[in-house]
Coordinates of N, CA and C in Angstrom, one line a residue:
M1 N 218.5 0.6 197.1 CA 218.8 1.9 197.6 C 217.6 2.8 197.2
G2 N 217.3 2.8 195.9 CA 216.2 3.7 195.5 C 214.9 3.4 196.1
F3 N 214.6 2.1 196.3 CA 213.4 1.7 196.9 C 213.3 2.2 198.3
V4 N 214.4 2.0 199.1 CA 214.4 2.5 200.5 C 214.2 4.0 200.6
V5 N 214.8 4.7 199.7 CA 214.7 6.2 199.7 C 213.2 6.6 199.4
I6 N 212.6 5.9 198.5 CA 211.2 6.1 198.1 C 210.3 5.8 199.3
V7 N 210.5 4.7 199.9 CA 209.7 4.3 201.1 C 209.9 5.3 202.3
S8 N 211.1 5.7 202.5 CA 211.4 6.6 203.6 C 210.8 8.0 203.3
N9 N 210.8 8.4 202.1 CA 210.2 9.7 201.7 C 208.7 9.6 201.9
Y10 N 208.1 8.5 201.7 CA 206.6 8.3 201.9 C 206.3 8.3 203.4
L11 N 207.1 7.5 204.2 CA 206.8 7.3 205.6 C 207.1 8.5 206.5
V12 N 207.8 9.5 205.9 CA 208.1 10.6 206.7 C 206.8 11.5 207.0
Q13 N 205.8 11.2 206.3 CA 204.5 11.9 206.4 C 203.7 11.5 207.7
F14 N 204.1 10.3 208.2 CA 203.3 9.7 209.3 C 204.0 9.8 210.6
P15 N 203.5 10.5 211.6 CA 204.1 10.7 212.9 C 203.9 9.4 213.7
V16 N 204.8 9.1 214.6 CA 204.7 8.0 215.5 C 203.8 8.5 216.7
E17 N 202.7 7.9 216.8 CA 201.7 8.3 217.8 C 201.8 7.4 219.0
Y18 N 203.0 7.4 219.6 CA 203.2 6.6 220.8 C 204.1 7.4 221.7
L19 N 203.8 7.4 223.0 CA 204.5 8.1 224.0 C 204.7 9.6 223.7
N20 N 203.7 10.2 223.1 CA 203.7 11.7 222.7 C 204.9 12.0 221.8
L21 N 205.3 11.2 220.9 CA 206.4 11.4 220.0 C 206.0 12.0 218.7
E22 N 204.7 12.2 218.5 CA 204.2 12.7 217.2 C 204.8 14.0 216.7
E23 N 205.2 14.8 217.6 CA 205.8 16.1 217.3 C 207.3 16.0 216.8
I24 N 208.0 15.0 217.2 CA 209.4 14.9 216.9 C 209.8 13.7 216.1
L25 N 209.0 12.7 215.9 CA 209.4 11.4 215.2 C 208.4 11.0 214.2
T26 N 208.9 10.5 213.0 CA 208.1 9.9 212.0 C 208.6 8.5 211.7
Y27 N 207.8 7.8 211.0 CA 208.2 6.4 210.7 C 209.4 6.4 209.7
G28 N 209.5 7.4 208.9 CA 210.7 7.5 208.0 C 212.0 7.5 208.7
A29 N 212.0 7.9 210.0 CA 213.3 7.8 210.8 C 213.7 6.4 211.1
F30 N 212.8 5.4 210.9 CA 213.2 4.0 211.1 C 213.7 3.4 209.8
T31 N 213.2 3.9 208.7 CA 213.6 3.2 207.4 C 214.8 3.9 206.8
Y32 N 215.0 5.2 207.0 CA 216.1 5.9 206.3 C 217.5 5.3 206.7
P33 N 217.7 5.0 207.9 CA 219.1 4.4 208.3 C 219.5 3.2 207.5
I34 N 218.5 2.5 206.9 CA 218.8 1.3 206.1 C 219.7 1.8 204.9
T35 N 219.5 3.0 204.4 CA 220.3 3.5 203.3 C 221.8 3.5 203.6
F36 N 222.1 3.8 204.9 CA 223.5 3.8 205.3 C 224.0 2.4 205.4
L37 N 223.2 1.5 205.8 CA 223.6 0.1 205.8 C 223.9 -0.4 204.4
I38 N 223.0 -0.1 203.4 CA 223.2 -0.5 202.1 C 224.5 0.1 201.5
T39 N 224.8 1.4 201.8 CA 226.0 2.0 201.3 C 227.2 1.3 201.9
D40 N 227.2 1.0 203.2 CA 228.3 0.4 203.9 C 228.5 -1.0 203.3
L41 N 227.5 -1.8 203.2 CA 227.6 -3.2 202.6 C 228.1 -3.2 201.2
A42 N 227.6 -2.2 200.4 CA 228.1 -2.1 199.0 C 229.6 -1.7 199.0
N43 N 230.0 -0.8 199.9 CA 231.4 -0.4 200.0 C 232.3 -1.6 200.3
R44 N 231.9 -2.4 201.3 CA 232.7 -3.5 201.8 C 232.7 -4.6 200.7
S45 N 231.6 -4.8 200.0 CA 231.5 -5.9 199.1 C 232.1 -5.6 197.7
Y46 N 231.8 -4.4 197.2 CA 232.1 -4.0 195.8 C 233.1 -2.9 195.7
G47 N 233.4 -2.2 196.7 CA 234.4 -1.1 196.7 C 233.7 0.2 196.6
K48 N 234.6 1.2 196.7 CA 234.2 2.6 196.8 C 233.4 3.1 195.6
K49 N 233.9 2.7 194.4 CA 233.3 3.2 193.2 C 231.9 2.7 193.0
V50 N 231.6 1.5 193.3 CA 230.2 1.0 193.1 C 229.3 1.5 194.2
A51 N 229.8 1.7 195.4 CA 229.0 2.3 196.5 C 228.7 3.7 196.1
R52 N 229.6 4.4 195.6 CA 229.3 5.8 195.2 C 228.2 5.9 194.1
K53 N 228.3 4.9 193.1 CA 227.2 4.9 192.1 C 225.9 4.6 192.7
I54 N 225.8 3.7 193.7 CA 224.6 3.3 194.3 C 224.0 4.5 195.0
V55 N 224.8 5.3 195.7 CA 224.3 6.4 196.4 C 223.8 7.5 195.4
Y56 N 224.5 7.7 194.3 CA 224.1 8.7 193.3 C 222.7 8.3 192.7
I57 N 222.6 7.0 192.4 CA 221.3 6.5 191.8 C 220.2 6.6 192.8
G58 N 220.4 6.2 194.1 CA 219.4 6.4 195.1 C 219.0 7.8 195.3
F59 N 220.0 8.7 195.4 CA 219.7 10.1 195.6 C 218.9 10.7 194.4
S60 N 219.3 10.3 193.2 CA 218.6 10.8 192.0 C 217.2 10.3 191.9
I61 N 216.9 9.1 192.3 CA 215.6 8.5 192.3 C 214.7 9.3 193.4
G62 N 215.3 9.6 194.5 CA 214.6 10.3 195.5 C 214.3 11.7 195.1
V63 N 215.2 12.4 194.4 CA 214.9 13.8 194.0 C 213.9 13.8 192.9
L64 N 214.0 12.9 191.9 CA 213.0 12.8 190.8 C 211.6 12.5 191.3
L65 N 211.5 11.5 192.2 CA 210.2 11.2 192.8 C 209.6 12.3 193.5
T66 N 210.4 13.0 194.3 CA 209.9 14.2 195.0 C 209.4 15.3 194.1
L67 N 210.1 15.5 193.0 CA 209.7 16.5 192.0 C 208.4 16.1 191.3
L68 N 208.3 14.8 191.0 CA 207.1 14.3 190.3 C 205.9 14.3 191.2
V69 N 206.0 14.0 192.5 CA 204.9 13.9 193.4 C 204.5 15.3 193.9
S70 N 205.5 16.2 194.0 CA 205.1 17.5 194.6 C 204.5 18.5 193.6
T71 N 204.6 18.2 192.3 CA 204.1 19.1 191.3 C 202.7 18.7 190.9

């Protein structure tokens, strides 16, 4: 989860230069939905508690990386 959040935060910088979509679409839009799949699969396999922990860890990694890179 944390890895996907990091990759998505990086890829959001690059616009999709196809069919004049560079104004409204980035490559991060293709990777970020994987986080929802991870959350759903964790919920189905391990239960609500573990899925919630995975989301918190992924979110924390994303926030910390953003703070480190932006300063």
